[in-house]
Tab-separated table of C-alpha atoms in Angstrom:
chain	number	residue	atom	x	y	z
E	1	MET	CA	4.441	2.172	-150.908
E	2	THR	CA	4.040	5.542	-149.208
E	3	GLY	CA	1.623	8.167	-150.461
E	4	VAL	CA	3.448	11.491	-150.869
E	5	LEU	CA	1.688	14.770	-150.072
E	6	GLU	CA	2.632	18.261	-151.104
E	7	ARG	CA	4.999	20.238	-148.863
E	8	GLY	CA	6.662	17.058	-147.629
E	9	GLN	CA	3.735	15.599	-145.641
E	10	THR	CA	3.227	11.832	-145.823
E	11	THR	CA	0.641	9.270	-144.901
E	12	SER	CA	1.544	5.712	-143.954
E	13	GLU	CA	-0.862	4.063	-146.407
E	14	PRO	CA	-1.234	4.428	-150.181
E	15	VAL	CA	-4.312	6.328	-151.292
E	16	ALA	CA	-5.770	3.474	-153.345
E	17	GLY	CA	-5.488	1.121	-150.388
E	18	LEU	CA	-7.194	3.591	-148.067
E	19	LEU	CA	-10.146	3.954	-150.408
E	20	ALA	CA	-10.361	0.240	-151.165
E	21	ARG	CA	-10.922	-0.485	-147.482
E	22	VAL	CA	-13.922	1.851	-147.446
E	23	LEU	CA	-15.338	1.180	-150.908
E	24	GLY	CA	-14.809	-2.572	-150.739
E	25	SER	CA	-13.037	-5.066	-152.950
E	26	THR	CA	-14.798	-6.220	-156.112
E	27	SER	CA	-13.766	-7.672	-159.454
E	28	GLU	CA	-15.645	-4.856	-161.210
E	29	LEU	CA	-13.648	-1.960	-159.731
E	30	ARG	CA	-10.037	-0.852	-159.896
E	31	ILE	CA	-8.721	2.178	-158.024
E	32	GLU	CA	-5.766	4.244	-159.245
E	33	ALA	CA	-4.527	7.332	-157.375
E	34	PHE	CA	-2.347	10.368	-157.947
E	35	ASP	CA	0.371	8.923	-155.646
E	36	GLY	CA	0.899	5.991	-158.039
E	37	SER	CA	-0.931	3.457	-155.882
E	38	ARG	CA	-3.514	1.103	-157.328
E	39	THR	CA	-5.742	-1.745	-156.208
E	40	GLY	CA	-8.101	-4.129	-157.977
E	41	PRO	CA	-7.744	-6.299	-161.062
E	42	GLU	CA	-6.209	-4.817	-164.191
E	43	GLY	CA	-9.089	-6.173	-166.260
E	44	ALA	CA	-11.825	-4.527	-164.163
E	45	PRO	CA	-14.543	-2.918	-166.316
E	46	VAL	CA	-14.419	0.297	-164.253
E	47	THR	CA	-11.449	2.270	-162.954
E	48	LEU	CA	-11.884	4.948	-160.303
E	49	ARG	CA	-9.122	7.534	-160.751
E	50	VAL	CA	-8.311	9.788	-157.809
E	51	ARG	CA	-6.652	12.668	-159.635
E	52	SER	CA	-6.010	15.154	-156.850
E	53	PRO	CA	-5.371	15.321	-153.088
E	54	ARG	CA	-8.368	17.662	-152.967
E	55	ALA	CA	-10.598	14.646	-153.554
E	56	LEU	CA	-9.445	13.179	-150.244
E	57	ALA	CA	-10.023	16.473	-148.459
E	58	ARG	CA	-13.621	16.376	-149.710
E	59	LEU	CA	-14.061	12.863	-148.306
E	60	VAL	CA	-13.038	14.105	-144.868
E	61	SER	CA	-15.284	17.177	-144.964
E	62	ALA	CA	-18.346	15.229	-146.217
E	63	PRO	CA	-17.971	11.452	-145.771
E	64	GLY	CA	-19.929	9.188	-148.074
E	65	SER	CA	-21.937	10.077	-151.140
E	66	LEU	CA	-21.668	13.877	-150.835
E	67	GLY	CA	-17.878	13.886	-150.591
E	68	LEU	CA	-17.546	11.482	-153.498
E	69	ALA	CA	-20.014	13.541	-155.527
E	70	ARG	CA	-18.187	16.793	-154.885
E	71	ALA	CA	-14.935	15.229	-156.036
E	72	TYR	CA	-16.594	13.783	-159.143
E	73	VAL	CA	-18.370	17.005	-160.113
E	74	THR	CA	-15.114	18.951	-159.856
E	75	GLU	CA	-13.198	16.279	-161.830
E	76	GLU	CA	-10.929	15.512	-158.862
E	77	ILE	CA	-12.218	11.959	-159.184
E	78	ASP	CA	-12.980	10.433	-162.556
E	79	VAL	CA	-14.412	7.128	-163.720
E	80	ASP	CA	-13.159	5.180	-166.708
E	81	GLY	CA	-15.891	2.849	-167.887
E	82	ASP	CA	-19.619	2.817	-167.190
E	83	LEU	CA	-20.498	5.024	-164.204
E	84	TYR	CA	-23.563	2.953	-163.313
E	85	THR	CA	-21.434	-0.209	-163.119
E	86	GLY	CA	-18.965	1.600	-160.878
E	87	LEU	CA	-21.699	2.853	-158.562
E	88	ARG	CA	-23.176	-0.611	-158.328
E	89	ALA	CA	-19.781	-1.921	-157.225
E	90	MET	CA	-19.762	0.781	-154.514
E	91	SER	CA	-23.462	0.566	-153.677
E	92	GLU	CA	-23.060	0.322	-149.906
E	93	VAL	CA	-21.303	3.688	-149.912
E	94	THR	CA	-23.250	5.437	-152.656
E	95	LEU	CA	-26.660	4.409	-151.331
E	96	HIS	CA	-26.110	4.176	-147.594
E	97	SER	CA	-23.048	6.353	-146.974
E	98	ILE	CA	-20.014	5.190	-145.029
E	99	PRO	CA	-20.740	3.626	-141.615
E	100	ARG	CA	-19.762	5.866	-138.710
E	101	ARG	CA	-16.935	3.587	-137.631
E	102	GLU	CA	-15.416	3.656	-141.115
E	103	GLN	CA	-15.907	7.420	-141.328
E	104	LEU	CA	-13.796	7.953	-138.214
E	105	TRP	CA	-11.142	5.504	-139.403
E	106	LEU	CA	-10.888	7.202	-142.789
E	107	ALA	CA	-10.977	10.729	-141.353
E	108	ARG	CA	-8.007	10.052	-139.089
E	109	ARG	CA	-5.913	8.839	-141.993
E	110	LEU	CA	-6.967	11.569	-144.396
E	111	LEU	CA	-6.780	14.480	-141.951
E	112	PRO	CA	-3.423	15.695	-143.382
E	113	TYR	CA	-5.053	15.971	-146.822
E	114	TRP	CA	-7.921	17.997	-145.375
E	115	ARG	CA	-5.553	20.399	-143.606
E	116	GLU	CA	-3.540	20.933	-146.769
E	117	HIS	CA	-6.193	20.887	-149.492
E	118	ARG	CA	-9.610	21.773	-148.057
E	119	MET	CA	-11.774	23.659	-150.515
E	120	PRO	CA	-15.204	25.335	-150.357
E	121	PRO	CA	-18.092	23.308	-151.826
E	122	PRO	CA	-18.601	23.676	-155.582
E	123	GLU	CA	-20.704	26.669	-156.627
E	124	LEU	CA	-23.223	24.326	-158.266
E	125	GLU	CA	-24.674	23.400	-154.882
E	126	ALA	CA	-28.126	24.805	-154.142
E	127	ARG	CA	-28.586	27.280	-151.298
E	128	PRO	CA	-32.315	28.159	-151.192
E	129	LYS	CA	-33.221	30.900	-148.701
E	130	GLY	CA	-36.316	31.623	-146.689
E	131	LEU	CA	-38.898	29.587	-144.800
E	132	LEU	CA	-38.877	25.921	-145.832
E	133	HIS	CA	-41.579	25.233	-148.466
E	134	SER	CA	-42.782	28.805	-148.541
E	135	LYS	CA	-43.843	29.885	-152.030
E	136	ARG	CA	-40.694	31.967	-152.419
E	137	ARG	CA	-38.311	29.194	-151.350
E	138	ASP	CA	-40.135	26.515	-153.353
E	139	SER	CA	-39.771	28.724	-156.405
E	140	GLN	CA	-36.004	28.945	-155.797
E	141	ALA	CA	-35.694	25.186	-155.354
E	142	ILE	CA	-37.652	24.396	-158.512
E	143	SER	CA	-35.722	26.972	-160.511
E	144	HIS	CA	-32.398	25.452	-159.395
E	145	HIS	CA	-33.304	22.131	-160.941
E	146	TYR	CA	-35.617	22.908	-163.834
E	147	ASP	CA	-34.521	26.318	-165.097
E	148	VAL	CA	-31.186	24.913	-166.256
E	149	SER	CA	-31.712	24.958	-170.005
E	150	ASN	CA	-34.609	23.645	-172.045
E	151	ARG	CA	-32.104	22.662	-174.708
E	152	PHE	CA	-30.175	20.565	-172.186
E	153	TYR	CA	-33.355	18.765	-171.166
E	154	GLU	CA	-34.114	18.069	-174.827
E	155	PHE	CA	-30.757	16.272	-175.042
E	156	VAL	CA	-31.596	14.150	-171.980
E	157	LEU	CA	-35.355	13.566	-172.144
E	158	GLY	CA	-35.829	13.131	-175.873
E	159	GLU	CA	-38.870	14.070	-177.958
E	160	SER	CA	-41.467	13.688	-175.194
E	161	MET	CA	-39.748	16.241	-172.899
E	162	THR	CA	-41.143	14.238	-170.018
E	163	TYR	CA	-39.176	14.230	-166.773
E	164	THR	CA	-41.102	11.584	-164.845
E	165	CYS	CA	-41.211	7.795	-164.708
E	166	ALA	CA	-42.357	6.129	-167.927
E	167	ALA	CA	-44.444	2.935	-168.127
E	168	TYR	CA	-42.847	0.321	-170.386
E	169	PRO	CA	-45.391	-1.948	-172.075
E	170	ASP	CA	-42.581	-4.454	-172.663
E	171	ALA	CA	-38.843	-4.710	-172.080
E	172	ASP	CA	-37.956	-3.637	-175.616
E	173	ALA	CA	-40.179	-0.541	-175.772
E	174	SER	CA	-38.555	2.781	-176.597
E	175	LEU	CA	-38.496	5.651	-174.124
E	176	GLU	CA	-40.978	7.624	-176.261
E	177	THR	CA	-43.412	4.695	-176.396
E	178	ALA	CA	-43.090	4.216	-172.634
E	179	GLN	CA	-43.789	7.871	-171.890
E	180	ALA	CA	-46.880	7.850	-174.119
E	181	THR	CA	-47.990	4.644	-172.372
E	182	LYS	CA	-47.587	6.357	-168.982
E	183	TYR	CA	-49.755	9.280	-170.022
E	184	GLU	CA	-52.416	6.930	-171.367
E	185	LEU	CA	-52.285	4.929	-168.115
E	186	VAL	CA	-52.950	8.126	-166.156
E	187	ALA	CA	-55.746	9.100	-168.550
E	188	ALA	CA	-57.393	5.664	-168.178
E	189	LYS	CA	-57.223	5.775	-164.393
E	190	LEU	CA	-58.761	9.243	-164.399
E	191	GLY	CA	-61.450	8.146	-166.863
E	192	LEU	CA	-60.801	11.116	-169.158
E	193	LYS	CA	-63.483	11.826	-171.770
E	194	PRO	CA	-64.080	14.639	-174.265
E	195	GLY	CA	-65.223	17.881	-172.665
E	196	MET	CA	-63.824	17.100	-169.212
E	197	ARG	CA	-61.614	19.608	-167.406
E	198	LEU	CA	-58.222	18.378	-166.186
E	199	LEU	CA	-55.840	20.174	-163.824
E	200	ASP	CA	-52.244	18.935	-164.056
E	201	VAL	CA	-50.219	20.303	-161.115
E	202	GLY	CA	-46.444	20.334	-161.466
E	203	CYS	CA	-46.973	19.846	-165.194
E	204	GLY	CA	-43.346	20.149	-166.327
E	205	TRP	CA	-43.121	20.769	-170.049
E	206	GLY	CA	-46.819	19.980	-170.495
E	207	GLY	CA	-46.714	16.390	-171.705
E	208	MET	CA	-49.820	15.240	-169.821
E	209	VAL	CA	-51.708	18.402	-170.759
E	210	ARG	CA	-51.004	17.873	-174.460
E	211	HIS	CA	-51.817	14.159	-174.298
E	212	ALA	CA	-55.159	14.783	-172.576
E	213	ALA	CA	-56.146	17.451	-175.104
E	214	ARG	CA	-54.890	15.661	-178.223
E	215	GLU	CA	-55.940	12.079	-177.428
E	216	HIS	CA	-59.055	12.624	-175.287
E	217	GLY	CA	-60.486	16.021	-176.215
E	218	VAL	CA	-60.023	17.231	-172.641
E	219	ARG	CA	-59.747	20.899	-171.652
E	220	ALA	CA	-56.483	20.795	-169.721
E	221	LEU	CA	-54.669	23.356	-167.575
E	222	GLY	CA	-51.126	22.706	-166.398
E	223	VAL	CA	-49.266	24.737	-163.772
E	224	THR	CA	-45.561	24.772	-162.954
E	225	LEU	CA	-43.223	26.859	-160.809
E	226	SER	CA	-40.578	26.770	-163.547
E	227	LYS	CA	-40.806	29.799	-165.826
E	228	GLU	CA	-38.710	28.118	-168.531
E	229	GLN	CA	-40.927	25.025	-168.487
E	230	ALA	CA	-44.088	27.108	-168.801
E	231	GLU	CA	-42.744	29.101	-171.739
E	232	TRP	CA	-41.569	25.976	-173.574
E	233	ALA	CA	-44.818	24.112	-172.881
E	234	GLN	CA	-47.100	26.925	-174.051
E	235	ALA	CA	-45.075	27.360	-177.244
E	236	GLU	CA	-45.348	23.621	-177.943
E	237	ILE	CA	-49.109	23.668	-177.304
E	238	GLU	CA	-49.493	26.382	-179.887
E	239	ARG	CA	-47.139	24.645	-182.326
E	240	GLN	CA	-49.285	21.494	-182.142
E	241	GLY	CA	-52.519	23.449	-182.638
E	242	LEU	CA	-53.912	22.579	-179.194
E	243	ALA	CA	-54.380	26.097	-177.811
E	244	ASP	CA	-58.180	25.812	-177.887
E	245	LEU	CA	-58.019	22.950	-175.352
E	246	ALA	CA	-54.696	23.160	-173.516
E	247	GLU	CA	-52.831	25.794	-171.512
E	248	VAL	CA	-49.768	25.871	-169.226
E	249	ARG	CA	-49.252	28.677	-166.725
E	250	HIS	CA	-46.291	29.711	-164.574
E	251	LEU	CA	-48.195	29.353	-161.317
E	252	ASP	CA	-48.012	27.816	-157.834
E	253	TYR	CA	-50.550	25.009	-157.356
E	254	ARG	CA	-51.725	26.829	-154.221
E	255	ASP	CA	-52.939	29.712	-156.362
E	256	VAL	CA	-55.205	27.668	-158.662
E	257	PRO	CA	-58.924	28.428	-158.089
E	258	ASP	CA	-60.992	25.677	-156.425
E	259	GLY	CA	-63.954	23.633	-157.494
E	260	VAL	CA	-64.022	23.484	-161.289
E	261	TYR	CA	-62.215	20.307	-162.409
E	262	ASP	CA	-63.299	16.783	-163.305
E	263	ALA	CA	-59.838	15.316	-162.696
E	264	VAL	CA	-56.472	16.230	-161.192
E	265	SER	CA	-53.174	14.673	-162.195
E	266	SER	CA	-50.113	15.249	-160.030
E	267	ILE	CA	-47.093	13.654	-161.715
E	268	GLY	CA	-43.843	14.238	-159.859
E	269	LEU	CA	-44.920	17.134	-157.632
E	270	THR	CA	-45.463	15.601	-154.191
E	271	GLU	CA	-41.710	15.083	-153.688
E	272	HIS	CA	-41.287	18.875	-153.635
E	273	ILE	CA	-44.019	19.996	-151.233
E	274	GLY	CA	-42.638	18.714	-147.906
E	275	LYS	CA	-44.088	16.395	-145.282
E	276	ALA	CA	-45.546	19.278	-143.278
E	277	ASN	CA	-47.646	20.318	-146.293
E	278	VAL	CA	-48.886	16.915	-147.458
E	279	ASP	CA	-52.217	17.059	-145.631
E	280	ALA	CA	-52.976	20.583	-146.827
E	281	TYR	CA	-51.909	19.657	-150.356
E	282	PHE	CA	-54.403	16.822	-150.677
E	283	ARG	CA	-57.164	18.899	-149.093
E	284	ALA	CA	-56.457	21.592	-151.695
E	285	MET	CA	-56.626	19.070	-154.534
E	286	GLN	CA	-59.881	17.624	-153.192
E	287	ALA	CA	-61.388	21.123	-153.058
E	288	LYS	CA	-60.618	21.674	-156.745
E	289	LEU	CA	-62.641	18.634	-157.852
E	290	ARG	CA	-66.331	18.282	-158.532
E	291	PRO	CA	-68.143	15.421	-156.740
E	292	GLY	CA	-67.205	12.203	-158.529
E	293	GLY	CA	-63.894	13.722	-159.689
E	294	ARG	CA	-60.710	11.692	-159.527
E	295	MET	CA	-57.118	12.441	-158.556
E	296	LEU	CA	-54.043	10.483	-159.662
E	297	ASN	CA	-50.928	11.109	-157.546
E	298	HIS	CA	-47.692	9.849	-159.121
E	299	CYS	CA	-44.506	10.343	-157.086
E	300	ILE	CA	-41.285	8.861	-155.768
E	301	THR	CA	-41.711	7.172	-152.388
E	302	GLN	CA	-39.627	5.495	-149.714
E	303	PRO	CA	-40.143	1.792	-149.028
E	304	TYR	CA	-39.709	2.391	-145.280
E	305	LYS	CA	-40.388	5.031	-142.654
E	306	PRO	CA	-37.855	7.809	-143.285
E	307	ASP	CA	-35.161	8.650	-140.762
E	308	HIS	CA	-33.965	12.189	-140.048
E	309	ARG	CA	-32.500	12.521	-143.551
E	310	ASN	CA	-35.209	13.106	-146.119
E	311	THR	CA	-33.036	12.766	-149.196
E	312	ASP	CA	-29.489	11.722	-149.995
E	313	PRO	CA	-27.177	14.707	-149.308
E	314	PHE	CA	-25.901	14.721	-152.896
E	315	ILE	CA	-29.466	14.825	-154.244
E	316	HIS	CA	-30.383	17.536	-151.730
E	317	ARG	CA	-27.429	19.787	-152.578
E	318	TYR	CA	-27.211	19.312	-156.334
E	319	VAL	CA	-30.483	17.988	-157.733
E	320	PHE	CA	-33.684	18.394	-155.675
E	321	PRO	CA	-33.092	20.916	-152.874
E	322	ASP	CA	-35.687	20.635	-150.086
E	323	GLY	CA	-37.052	17.421	-151.580
E	324	GLU	CA	-38.762	15.046	-149.144
E	325	LEU	CA	-39.872	11.471	-149.789
E	326	GLU	CA	-42.563	9.645	-147.832
E	327	PRO	CA	-43.706	6.021	-147.689
E	328	VAL	CA	-46.748	5.317	-149.830
E	329	GLY	CA	-48.764	4.542	-146.696
E	330	THR	CA	-48.278	8.107	-145.480
E	331	LEU	CA	-49.605	9.467	-148.774
E	332	VAL	CA	-52.560	7.093	-148.876
E	333	THR	CA	-53.521	8.067	-145.325
E	334	ALA	CA	-53.252	11.769	-146.165
E	335	MET	CA	-55.414	11.356	-149.277
E	336	ASN	CA	-57.988	9.371	-147.333
E	337	GLU	CA	-58.174	11.931	-144.533
E	338	ALA	CA	-58.515	14.725	-147.100
E	339	GLY	CA	-61.755	13.136	-148.306
E	340	PHE	CA	-60.605	10.841	-151.120
E	341	GLU	CA	-61.670	7.238	-151.349
E	342	ILE	CA	-58.590	5.269	-152.437
E	343	ARG	CA	-59.388	3.046	-155.409
E	344	HIS	CA	-56.004	1.825	-156.631
E	345	SER	CA	-52.256	1.938	-155.993
E	346	GLU	CA	-49.344	0.461	-157.894
E	347	ASN	CA	-45.561	0.557	-157.685
E	348	LEU	CA	-43.613	1.299	-160.896
E	349	ARG	CA	-40.087	1.275	-159.470
E	350	GLU	CA	-38.666	-1.079	-162.125
E	351	HIS	CA	-40.069	1.243	-164.781
E	352	TYR	CA	-38.251	4.209	-163.261
E	353	ALA	CA	-34.960	2.316	-163.322
E	354	MET	CA	-35.517	1.695	-167.037
E	355	THR	CA	-36.469	5.352	-167.592
E	356	LEU	CA	-33.251	6.520	-165.934
E	357	ARG	CA	-31.278	4.029	-168.007
E	358	ASP	CA	-32.683	5.581	-171.179
E	359	TRP	CA	-32.169	9.157	-169.991
E	360	GLY	CA	-28.573	8.284	-169.166
E	361	ALA	CA	-28.071	6.812	-172.631
E	362	ASN	CA	-29.475	10.013	-174.165
E	363	LEU	CA	-27.045	12.108	-172.132
E	364	GLU	CA	-24.057	10.016	-173.181
E	365	ARG	CA	-25.136	10.154	-176.820
E	366	ASN	CA	-25.408	13.968	-176.626
E	367	TRP	CA	-22.551	14.497	-174.162
E	368	THR	CA	-20.539	17.014	-176.182
E	369	ASP	CA	-23.578	19.185	-176.893
E	370	ALA	CA	-24.798	18.891	-173.298
E	371	VAL	CA	-21.457	20.069	-171.904
E	372	ALA	CA	-21.407	22.957	-174.356
E	373	GLU	CA	-24.899	23.953	-173.198
E	374	VAL	CA	-24.538	23.803	-169.387
E	375	GLY	CA	-20.850	23.194	-168.618
E	376	VAL	CA	-19.007	20.042	-167.647
E	377	GLY	CA	-19.769	20.349	-163.915
E	378	ARG	CA	-23.541	20.431	-164.325
E	379	ALA	CA	-23.453	17.714	-166.980
E	380	ARG	CA	-21.493	15.511	-164.563
E	381	VAL	CA	-24.093	16.209	-161.862
E	382	TRP	CA	-26.828	14.835	-164.118
E	383	ARG	CA	-24.740	11.868	-165.212
E	384	LEU	CA	-24.069	10.929	-161.587
E	385	TYR	CA	-27.625	11.601	-160.445
E	386	MET	CA	-29.253	9.449	-163.123
E	387	ALA	CA	-26.865	6.529	-162.636
E	388	ALA	CA	-27.226	6.638	-158.838
E	389	CYS	CA	-31.030	6.905	-158.936
E	390	ARG	CA	-31.263	4.053	-161.420
E	391	LEU	CA	-29.379	1.908	-158.927
E	392	GLY	CA	-31.581	3.137	-156.099
E	393	PHE	CA	-34.754	1.983	-157.855
E	394	GLU	CA	-33.246	-1.350	-158.843
E	395	LEU	CA	-32.187	-2.109	-155.269
E	396	ASN	CA	-35.511	-0.934	-153.767
E	397	ASN	CA	-33.946	1.986	-151.952
E	398	ILE	CA	-36.660	4.163	-153.525
E	399	GLN	CA	-39.960	3.425	-155.251
E	400	LEU	CA	-42.494	5.107	-157.533
E	401	HIS	CA	-46.189	4.906	-156.708
E	402	GLN	CA	-49.333	5.919	-158.496
E	403	VAL	CA	-52.293	6.309	-156.136
E	404	LEU	CA	-55.807	6.883	-157.481
E	405	GLY	CA	-58.511	8.502	-155.356
E	406	VAL	CA	-62.053	9.757	-155.940
E	407	LYS	CA	-64.105	12.515	-154.345
E	408	LEU	CA	-67.367	10.684	-153.708
E	409	ASN	CA	-70.695	11.902	-155.014
E	410	GLU	CA	-73.286	13.220	-152.576
E	411	ASP	CA	-74.936	9.780	-152.428
E	412	ARG	CA	-71.476	8.300	-151.564
E	413	SER	CA	-71.191	6.541	-154.919
E	414	ALA	CA	-67.775	6.511	-156.621
E	415	GLY	CA	-68.842	6.237	-160.250
E	416	PHE	CA	-66.298	3.488	-160.979
E	417	PRO	CA	-66.977	0.425	-163.157
E	418	LEU	CA	-66.938	-2.943	-161.444
E	419	ARG	CA	-63.661	-3.746	-163.212
E	420	GLY	CA	-61.026	-1.419	-164.526
E	421	GLU	CA	-60.954	0.171	-167.935
E	422	HIS	CA	-58.014	-0.924	-170.128
E	423	GLY	CA	-56.550	-2.886	-167.200
E	424	ALA	CA	-55.738	0.354	-165.428
E	425	TYR	CA	-57.125	-0.557	-161.994
């Protein structure tokens, strides 16, 4: 079979066969293309449909995960069946991109498509401006991801409005139970007690702030660079009658006054600050604590020393612009050198895979409303992102660590019990 191009151009190999060579052959995946070609078993649970020659032009211009993502977001490629299952079948490409040798092989064969059908990148891609990790640029990057629509996030995150890894007490626990368990785990590690002052940096929609105030009688301040998050969180604090203890401000963590807090929680912020700022970040957090105060840092990490690419190009362009992930050892060293004594660390990567599974199920259940709220392109970005990240955690391509440190008292005591409270450390 010959694949037919517009304006009479031809390529010697069918489109489905070209892609099958790169994506691999598996019983779980069938490929069907606009030129009538197809590969893979008819009974495969997932069918990848290449609907337009523009999809192939995108693969030439951005080989690997970014090209595939661009084609999926623009509906030039579609997936019949479960997207997560399809990505798992293509995991070598979706997680590690196409090897250079295969990139060159594919580019040569798809060059006619690129010449005929090349398109600019979708408008949904982030283009933050200014000095990397300056306050202005960080604000742009956070706004791109979080100031989408609070209503959309309600569809995806559920009642807790919590956009960080949950902690499942058992395999059958609900997402809401797991998020409450995560907040209680953080509270136990920090040793929260009535009357304490908690600073929650990168607080999102204020879940940890509300939990600390409601369950532990703590005076809690949360700060976030997302204006929409801050407005939603403060309204929810007032709705729940917690305004005498809890507050969320639209504020950069660098602008929070020093030296007044008993505990600091940082849940999902470190990924956004950049490697060059990690040391200064932990010094700033240490300066905000009283002697004997504790800090819990909860963030996505890499299981290996990062190469020149800090994040997957799809994630960088569509989801977390300017995001940078570090190995947990880098973070532990930075905390230690900032004056924290490290008391505990644990990896929750399986829990994040389960969290993403449940977020993805929420999105599918609310798909029609989600598309109506933010458009089909952005909804497809989130569908792809959550399925791909779930796979990344399952295959240990990324991890999630909680690291607990303490600012020692003047006599160098840590104020910790000999064994952990509630099994927390």
